XYZ file of C-alpha atoms in Angstrom:
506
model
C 0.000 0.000 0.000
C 1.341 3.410 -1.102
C 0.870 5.448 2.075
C 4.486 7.632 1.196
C 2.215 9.316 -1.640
C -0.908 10.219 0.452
C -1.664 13.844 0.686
C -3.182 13.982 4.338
C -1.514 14.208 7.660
C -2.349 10.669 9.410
C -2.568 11.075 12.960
C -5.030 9.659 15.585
C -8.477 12.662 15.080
C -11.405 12.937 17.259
C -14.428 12.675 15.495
C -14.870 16.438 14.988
C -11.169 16.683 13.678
C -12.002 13.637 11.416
C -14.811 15.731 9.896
C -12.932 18.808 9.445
C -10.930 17.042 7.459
C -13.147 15.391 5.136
C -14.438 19.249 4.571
C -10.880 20.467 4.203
C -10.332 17.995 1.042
C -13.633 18.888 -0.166
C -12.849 22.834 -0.430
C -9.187 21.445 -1.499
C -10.933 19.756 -4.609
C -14.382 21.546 -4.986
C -13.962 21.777 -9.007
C -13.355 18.077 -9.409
C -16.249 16.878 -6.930
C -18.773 19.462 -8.127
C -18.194 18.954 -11.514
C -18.959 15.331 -11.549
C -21.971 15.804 -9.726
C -23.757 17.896 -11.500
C -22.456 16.339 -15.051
C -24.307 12.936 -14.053
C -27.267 15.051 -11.453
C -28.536 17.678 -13.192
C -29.952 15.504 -16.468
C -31.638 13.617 -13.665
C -32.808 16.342 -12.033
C -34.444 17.327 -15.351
C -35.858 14.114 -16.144
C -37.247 13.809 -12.696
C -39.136 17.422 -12.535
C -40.937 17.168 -15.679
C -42.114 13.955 -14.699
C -43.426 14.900 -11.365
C -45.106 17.885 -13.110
C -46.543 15.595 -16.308
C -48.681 13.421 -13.790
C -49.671 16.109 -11.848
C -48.187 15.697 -8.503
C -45.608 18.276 -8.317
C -43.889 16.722 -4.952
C -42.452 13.522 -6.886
C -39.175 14.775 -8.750
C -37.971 16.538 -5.569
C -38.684 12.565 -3.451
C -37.324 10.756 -7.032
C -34.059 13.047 -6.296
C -34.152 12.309 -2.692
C -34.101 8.959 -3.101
C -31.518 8.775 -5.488
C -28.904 10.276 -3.588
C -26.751 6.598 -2.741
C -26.253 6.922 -6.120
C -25.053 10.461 -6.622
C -22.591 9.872 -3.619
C -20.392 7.678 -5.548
C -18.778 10.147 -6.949
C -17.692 12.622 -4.276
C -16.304 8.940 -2.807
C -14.484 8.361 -6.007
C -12.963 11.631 -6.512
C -12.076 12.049 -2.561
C -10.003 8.450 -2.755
C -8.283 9.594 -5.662
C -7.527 12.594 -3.683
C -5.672 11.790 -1.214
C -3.320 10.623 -3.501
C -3.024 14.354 -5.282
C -4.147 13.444 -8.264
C -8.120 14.445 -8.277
C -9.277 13.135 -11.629
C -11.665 15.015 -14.163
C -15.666 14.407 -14.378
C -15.409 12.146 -17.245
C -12.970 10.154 -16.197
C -14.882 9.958 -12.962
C -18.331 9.099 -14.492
C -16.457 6.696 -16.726
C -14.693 4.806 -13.529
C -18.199 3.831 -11.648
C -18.634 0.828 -13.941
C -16.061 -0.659 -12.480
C -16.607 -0.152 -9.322
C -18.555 -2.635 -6.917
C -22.965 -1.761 -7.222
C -24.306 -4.609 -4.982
C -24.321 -1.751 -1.771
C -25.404 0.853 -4.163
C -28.734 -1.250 -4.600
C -29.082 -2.121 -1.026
C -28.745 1.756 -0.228
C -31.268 2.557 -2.675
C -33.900 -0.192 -1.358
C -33.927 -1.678 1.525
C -31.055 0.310 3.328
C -32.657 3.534 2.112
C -33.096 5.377 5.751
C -29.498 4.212 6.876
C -28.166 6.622 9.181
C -24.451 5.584 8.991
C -24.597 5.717 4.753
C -21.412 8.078 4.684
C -19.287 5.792 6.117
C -20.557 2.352 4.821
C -19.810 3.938 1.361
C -15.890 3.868 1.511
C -16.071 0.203 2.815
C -18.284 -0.800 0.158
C -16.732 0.779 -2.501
C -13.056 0.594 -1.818
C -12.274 -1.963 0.055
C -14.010 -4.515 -2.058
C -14.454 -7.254 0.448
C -17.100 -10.373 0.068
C -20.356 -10.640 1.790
C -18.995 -12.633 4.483
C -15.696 -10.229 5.090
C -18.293 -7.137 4.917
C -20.341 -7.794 7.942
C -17.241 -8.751 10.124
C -15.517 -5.453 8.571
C -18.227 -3.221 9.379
C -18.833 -3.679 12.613
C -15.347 -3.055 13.592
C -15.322 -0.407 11.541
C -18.383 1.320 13.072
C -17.106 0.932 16.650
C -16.837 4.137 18.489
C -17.506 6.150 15.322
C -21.478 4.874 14.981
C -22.497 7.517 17.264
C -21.041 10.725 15.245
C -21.960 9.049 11.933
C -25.665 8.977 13.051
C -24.998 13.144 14.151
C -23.295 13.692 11.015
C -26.537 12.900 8.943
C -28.905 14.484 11.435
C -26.801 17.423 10.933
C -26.609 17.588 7.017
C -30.605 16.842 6.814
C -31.254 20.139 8.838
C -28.559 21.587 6.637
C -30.266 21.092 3.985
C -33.749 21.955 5.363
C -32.587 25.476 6.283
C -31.117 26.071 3.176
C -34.456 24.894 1.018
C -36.965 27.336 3.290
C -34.147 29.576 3.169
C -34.308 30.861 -0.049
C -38.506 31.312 0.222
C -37.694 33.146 3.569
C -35.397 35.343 1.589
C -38.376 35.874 -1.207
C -40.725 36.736 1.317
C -38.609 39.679 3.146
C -37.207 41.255 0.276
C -39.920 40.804 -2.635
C -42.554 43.522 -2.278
C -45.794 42.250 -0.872
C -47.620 44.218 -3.549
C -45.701 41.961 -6.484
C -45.848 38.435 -4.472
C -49.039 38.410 -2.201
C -49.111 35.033 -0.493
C -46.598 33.109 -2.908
C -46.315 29.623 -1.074
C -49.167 29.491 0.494
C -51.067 26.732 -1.874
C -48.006 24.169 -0.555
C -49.019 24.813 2.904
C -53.128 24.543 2.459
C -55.268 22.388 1.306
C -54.037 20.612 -1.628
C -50.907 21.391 -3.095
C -52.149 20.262 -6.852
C -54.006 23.772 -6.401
C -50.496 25.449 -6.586
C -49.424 27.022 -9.901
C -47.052 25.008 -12.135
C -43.921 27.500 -12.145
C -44.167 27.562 -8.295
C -44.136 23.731 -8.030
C -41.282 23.555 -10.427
C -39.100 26.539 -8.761
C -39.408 24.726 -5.288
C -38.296 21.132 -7.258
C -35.473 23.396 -8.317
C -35.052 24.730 -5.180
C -34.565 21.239 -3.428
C -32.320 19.905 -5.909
C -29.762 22.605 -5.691
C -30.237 22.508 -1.479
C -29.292 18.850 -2.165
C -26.203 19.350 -4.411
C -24.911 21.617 -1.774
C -25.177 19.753 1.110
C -24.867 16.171 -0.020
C -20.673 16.129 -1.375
C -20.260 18.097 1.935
C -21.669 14.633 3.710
C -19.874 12.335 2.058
C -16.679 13.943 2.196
C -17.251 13.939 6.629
C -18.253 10.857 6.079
C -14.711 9.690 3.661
C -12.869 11.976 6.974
C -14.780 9.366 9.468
C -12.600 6.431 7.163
C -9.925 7.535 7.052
C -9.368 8.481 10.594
C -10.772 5.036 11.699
C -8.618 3.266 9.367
C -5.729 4.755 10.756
C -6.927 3.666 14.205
C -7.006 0.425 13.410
C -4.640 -0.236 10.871
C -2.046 2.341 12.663
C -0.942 3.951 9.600
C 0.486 7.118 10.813
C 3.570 4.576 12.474
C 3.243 2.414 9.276
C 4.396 5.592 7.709
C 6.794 7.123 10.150
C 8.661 3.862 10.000
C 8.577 3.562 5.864
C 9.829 7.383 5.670
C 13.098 6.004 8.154
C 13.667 3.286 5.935
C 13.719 5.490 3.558
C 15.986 8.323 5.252
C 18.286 5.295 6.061
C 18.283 3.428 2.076
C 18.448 7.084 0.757
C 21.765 7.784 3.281
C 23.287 4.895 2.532
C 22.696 5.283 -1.871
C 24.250 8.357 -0.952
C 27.379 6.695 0.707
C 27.576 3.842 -2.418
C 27.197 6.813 -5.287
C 29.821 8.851 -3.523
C 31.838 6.273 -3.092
C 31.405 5.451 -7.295
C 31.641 8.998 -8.341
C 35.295 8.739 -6.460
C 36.118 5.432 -8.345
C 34.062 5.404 -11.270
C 32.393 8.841 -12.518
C 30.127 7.213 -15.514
C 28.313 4.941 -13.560
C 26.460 8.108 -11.723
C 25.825 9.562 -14.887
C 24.297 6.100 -16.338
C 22.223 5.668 -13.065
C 20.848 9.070 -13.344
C 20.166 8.721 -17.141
C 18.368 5.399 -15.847
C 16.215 6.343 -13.154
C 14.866 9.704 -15.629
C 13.844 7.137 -18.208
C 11.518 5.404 -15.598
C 7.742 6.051 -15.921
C 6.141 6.788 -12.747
C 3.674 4.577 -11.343
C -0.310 5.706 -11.357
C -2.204 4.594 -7.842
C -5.101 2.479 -8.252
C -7.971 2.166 -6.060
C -7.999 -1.380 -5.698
C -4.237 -1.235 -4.770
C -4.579 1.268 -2.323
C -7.408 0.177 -0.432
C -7.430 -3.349 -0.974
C -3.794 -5.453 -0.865
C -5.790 -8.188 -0.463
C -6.821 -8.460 -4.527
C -3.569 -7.692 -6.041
C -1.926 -11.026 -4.468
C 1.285 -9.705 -4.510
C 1.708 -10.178 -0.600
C 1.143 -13.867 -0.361
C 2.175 -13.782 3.132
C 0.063 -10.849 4.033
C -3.198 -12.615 2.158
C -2.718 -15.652 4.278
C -3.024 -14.016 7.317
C -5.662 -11.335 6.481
C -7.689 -14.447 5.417
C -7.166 -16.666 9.115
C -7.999 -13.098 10.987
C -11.477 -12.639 9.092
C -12.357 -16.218 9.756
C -11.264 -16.061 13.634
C -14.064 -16.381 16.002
C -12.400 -13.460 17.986
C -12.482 -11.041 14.917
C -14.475 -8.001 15.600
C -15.093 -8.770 19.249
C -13.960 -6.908 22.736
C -11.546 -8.681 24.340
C -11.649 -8.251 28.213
C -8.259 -9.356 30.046
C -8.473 -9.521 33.853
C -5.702 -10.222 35.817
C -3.975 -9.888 39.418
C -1.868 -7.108 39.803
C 0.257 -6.051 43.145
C -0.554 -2.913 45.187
C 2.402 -1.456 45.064
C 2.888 -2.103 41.297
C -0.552 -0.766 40.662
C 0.369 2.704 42.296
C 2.946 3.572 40.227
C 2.567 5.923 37.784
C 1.435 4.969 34.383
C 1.235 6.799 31.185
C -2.282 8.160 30.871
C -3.979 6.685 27.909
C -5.417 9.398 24.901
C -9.052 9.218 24.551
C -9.340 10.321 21.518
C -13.138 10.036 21.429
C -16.023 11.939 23.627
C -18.199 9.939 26.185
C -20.685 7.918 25.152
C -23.466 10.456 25.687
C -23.763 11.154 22.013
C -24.006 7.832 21.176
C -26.968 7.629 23.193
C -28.242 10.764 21.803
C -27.875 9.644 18.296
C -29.668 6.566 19.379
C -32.489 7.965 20.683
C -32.662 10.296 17.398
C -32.689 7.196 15.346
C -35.731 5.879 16.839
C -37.812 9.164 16.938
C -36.829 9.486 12.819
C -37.706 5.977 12.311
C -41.162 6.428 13.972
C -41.257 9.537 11.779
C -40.900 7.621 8.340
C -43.844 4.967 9.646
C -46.271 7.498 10.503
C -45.013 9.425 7.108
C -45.590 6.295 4.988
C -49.042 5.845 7.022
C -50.301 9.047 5.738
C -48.809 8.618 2.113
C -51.037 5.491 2.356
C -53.831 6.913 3.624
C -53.566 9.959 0.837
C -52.858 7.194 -2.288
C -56.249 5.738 -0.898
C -58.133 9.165 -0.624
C -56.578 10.078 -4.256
C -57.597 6.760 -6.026
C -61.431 6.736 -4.167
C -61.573 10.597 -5.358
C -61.373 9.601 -9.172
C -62.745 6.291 -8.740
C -66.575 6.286 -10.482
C -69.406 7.124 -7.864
C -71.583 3.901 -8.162
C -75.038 4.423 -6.425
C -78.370 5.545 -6.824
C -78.868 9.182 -8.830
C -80.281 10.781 -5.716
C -76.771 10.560 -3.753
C -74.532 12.104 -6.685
C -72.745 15.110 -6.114
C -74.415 17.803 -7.708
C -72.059 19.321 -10.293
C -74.303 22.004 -12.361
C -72.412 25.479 -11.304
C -74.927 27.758 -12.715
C -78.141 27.555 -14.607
C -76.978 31.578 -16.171
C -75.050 31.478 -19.056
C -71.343 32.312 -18.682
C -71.145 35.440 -21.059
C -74.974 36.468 -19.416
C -74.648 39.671 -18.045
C -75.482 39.900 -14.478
C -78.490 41.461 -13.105
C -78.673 45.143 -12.113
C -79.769 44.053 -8.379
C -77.492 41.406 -7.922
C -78.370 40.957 -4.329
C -82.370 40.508 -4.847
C -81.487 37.467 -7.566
C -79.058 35.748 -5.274
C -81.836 35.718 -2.588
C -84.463 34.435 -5.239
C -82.750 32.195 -6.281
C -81.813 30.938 -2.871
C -84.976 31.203 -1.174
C -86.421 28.817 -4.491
C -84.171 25.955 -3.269
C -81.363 26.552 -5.556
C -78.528 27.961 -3.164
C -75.521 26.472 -5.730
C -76.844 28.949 -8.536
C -77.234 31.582 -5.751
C -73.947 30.796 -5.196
C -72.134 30.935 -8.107
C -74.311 34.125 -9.857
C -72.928 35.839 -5.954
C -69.293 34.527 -6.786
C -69.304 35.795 -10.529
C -70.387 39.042 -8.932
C -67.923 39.255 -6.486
C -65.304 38.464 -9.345
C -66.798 41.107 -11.734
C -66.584 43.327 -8.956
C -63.331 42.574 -8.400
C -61.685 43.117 -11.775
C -63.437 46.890 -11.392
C -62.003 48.138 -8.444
C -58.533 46.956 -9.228
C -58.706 48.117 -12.549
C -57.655 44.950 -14.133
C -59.502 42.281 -15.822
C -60.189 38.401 -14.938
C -59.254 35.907 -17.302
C -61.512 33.627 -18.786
C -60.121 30.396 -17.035
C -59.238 32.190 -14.161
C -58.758 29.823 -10.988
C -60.311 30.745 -7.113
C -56.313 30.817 -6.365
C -55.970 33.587 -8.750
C -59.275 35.673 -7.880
C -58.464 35.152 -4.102
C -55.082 37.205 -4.417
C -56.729 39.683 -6.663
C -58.817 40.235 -3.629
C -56.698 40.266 -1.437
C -54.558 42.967 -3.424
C -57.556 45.210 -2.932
C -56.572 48.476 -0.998
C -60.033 48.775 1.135
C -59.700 46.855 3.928
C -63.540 45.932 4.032
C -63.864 44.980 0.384
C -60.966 43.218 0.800
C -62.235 40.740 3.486
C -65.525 40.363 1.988
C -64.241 39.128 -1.416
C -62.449 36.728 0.407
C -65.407 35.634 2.266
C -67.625 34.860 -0.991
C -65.077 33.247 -3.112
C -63.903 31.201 -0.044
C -68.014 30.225 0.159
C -67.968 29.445 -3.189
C -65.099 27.267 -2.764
C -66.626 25.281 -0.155
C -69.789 24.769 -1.312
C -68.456 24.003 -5.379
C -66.034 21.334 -4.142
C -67.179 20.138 -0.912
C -70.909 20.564 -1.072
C -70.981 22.457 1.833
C -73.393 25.647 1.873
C -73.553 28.581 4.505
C -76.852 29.381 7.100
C -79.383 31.792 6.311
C -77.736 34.173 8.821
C -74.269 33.524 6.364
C -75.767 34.358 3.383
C -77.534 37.224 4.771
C -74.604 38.984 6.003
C -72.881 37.912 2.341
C -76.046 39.679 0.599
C -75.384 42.728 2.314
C -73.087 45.521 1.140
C -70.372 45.798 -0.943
C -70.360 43.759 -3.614
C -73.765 42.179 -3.759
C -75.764 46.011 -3.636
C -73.515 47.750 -5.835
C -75.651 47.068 -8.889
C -74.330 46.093 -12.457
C -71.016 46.366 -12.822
C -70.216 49.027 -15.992
């Protein structure tokens, strides 16, 4: 393994100092990782949030992109290992390399594995390392010890990342855009039924989402890749491995030194030749596989052999506890104080609990996705029963380019009184929209939506007018689509003033 050429400092990190590091190499190589991601993302991304918005449920492409993300971490993992080595390789050659590289963990992350909370560090193992089912399981859970803990906080950290910087940028809309140009932009996502939203609002927050995603995610892996490498070096010590290859080295190179001076002295062409040699020598490209994993390359017999007895020992990956007698006065003496290089064990308990309360989440989330998939497909299911219990769907017996009557509030009350309080309804709404369109000087559209009429009236400058617009269309509203009508007292206080008594509208 070719630790001389790595471009980190290996030393024994906390946790925190392992992340910092993982973020340091990110900012080192931001061009290389970012590039790559959003060569192989941002097709997806595409792909994804014209789908969502074809089938009419704006929400998908941003959970399609969500879900996807195993996938997309690949390559901060792949240009991160190449790293360290300082040679960070281009987006092509990066997007090119993932064929070769192991996909049975990428499928488990993307099914079953989905909601694991230790994903940035299980993806270096699974990708680099390159071990067999049976070495995996073994290799992970040595791997994880001591580190689980501040994996877990790591992803509980980037998620809220990544929250604050998607209602970020609406926050940012809201204080700065006048109200007067933007009245209540987001709030169909918020009520109701999101469908009801406008199509360029559901597509800006899919766009939104993605890029709040492409921010935070290489961030996460690359903490994560820090997590590896400091618990590599943990186990596999290779800050000594190092310290003692660079003395061999210091010792080889002194005594090369000795032999060429010693030949310059004697024989002054043979330096010459063993320069002219050692220039004509290519150098040597690092390879994943023979970085991370000796073990393949079968060079190292010896070294196979006994990798192969440890991974099938009973005792691999277990505590061993060692309890013997010791004498007093040899137990007093002073000892060496041992580095804990890790915190307590109260955020592992933390990040436990945390676990639980997200995984409770999801099955009350997937409850209610069930529950609205139900709702949805019983909505546009066919109404089978007798004619007397359909859903009366006639808006207006008036036709729509009718004008409207000079006392609008008399006719609404006829026609209520008579038993028909839906055309009441609807010949008070088209009133109230007419109306409208007069005092703000602008007019409605043909296939102009309640969405759209309600923030025309809500742009009104007269407070009063203002609330009673909203009053009738939001009547209209629940009486159209949820066949539920006002009282007499209601419609009364509707019928009265402004707009129902103000006559035709000119």
């Amino acid at each position: 393994m070719e630790l001389e050429r790595i471009g980190v400092v290996l030393r024994p990190r906390t946790s925190r100092e392992a992340v910092d590091l993982g973020v340091a190499m990110l900012r080192e190589h931001a061009v290389a990782v970012w590039s790559a991601w959003f060569a192989l993302t941002l097709p997806i991304a595409v792909i994804c949030i014209a789908l969502g918005s074809l089938v009419g449920l704006p929400w998908l492409g941003l959970l399609l992109l969500w879900w996807m993300l195993p996938l997309f971490d690949r390559l901060p993992v792949f240009v991160l290992s190449r790293a360290v080595f300082d040679r960070a390789p281009g987006w092509r050659e990066t997007l090119r390399s993932q064929r070769k590289m192991p996909w049975g963990g990428t499928f488990a992350s993307l099914s079953w594995r989905r909601f694991d909370t230790h994903r940035a560090l299980r993806l270096p193992l699974e990708l680099l390392e390159g071990l067999t089912g049976k070495q995996r399981g073994p290799r992970w859970r040595v791997l994880r010890r001591n580190i689980s803990g501040s994996a877990a906080m790591l992803t509980y950290g980037c998620l809220l990342l990544e929250l604050v910087l998607f209602f970020s940028v609406f926050l940012l809309i809201a204080l700065f855009v006048p109200h007067e140009l933007v009245s209540d932009p987001f709030g169909g996502l918020f009520r109701h039924n999101p469908q009801d939203s406008s199509e360029s609002l559901s597509i800006f927050v899919s766009i939104v989402g993605y890029f709040a995603m492409s921010v935070i995610e290489p961030w996460y892996i690359a903490s994560g890749f820090g997590l590896y490498l400091t618990r590599r070096t943990q186990l596999e010590a290779w800050d000594i491995d190092l310290a003692f290859r660079r003395m061999r080295h210091r010792l080889m190179n002194a005594g090369r030194a000795l032999v060429l001076v010693l030949a310059c002295l004697i024989f002054p062409q043979l330096s010459h030749a063993a320069d002219e040699k050692k220039a004509a020598q290519p150098q040597q490209s690092v390879q994943l596989d023979k970085v991370f994993d000796p073990l393949k390359q079968g060079g190292d017999s010896a070294f196979g052999r006994a990798a192969s007895q440890a991974y099938e020992d009973k005792r691999f990956g277990r505590p061993i506890k060692k309890l013997e007698w010791v004498p007093r006065q040899l137990f007093d003496e002073s000892k060496p104080e041992k580095v804990n290089i890790e915190p307590p064990g109260v955020g592992n308990l933390f990040a436990g609990g945390i676990n639980i309360l997200l995984w409770s989440l999801l099955a009350a989330v997937v409850i209610v996705l069930i529950v609205f998939a139900i709702r949805h497909l019983r909505l546009r299911a066919p109404v089978i029963g007798k004619p007397s219990e359909k859903l009366h769907t006639s808006i207006t017996e008036l036709p729509a380019e009718a004008p409207l009557p000079d006392d609008l509030a008399g006719a609404t009350r006829m026609l209520w009184r008579s038993g028909k309080r839906r055309e009441a309804l609807a010949l008070l709404y088209r009133g109230c929209v007419e109306q409208v369109a007069a005092a703000s000087h602008n007019d409605v559209p043909d296939d102009a939506t309640e969405a759209e009429c309600l923030r025309r009236a809500r742009a009104l400058h007269n407070e009063e007018h203002r609330q009673r617009a909203v009053a009738i269309v939001r009547t209209w509203q629940y009486a159209a689509y949820a066949d539920r009508f006002p009282s007499e007292h209601e419609i009364d206080a509707l019928l009265t003033g402004w707009p129902a008594q103000t006559g035709r509208v000119a």
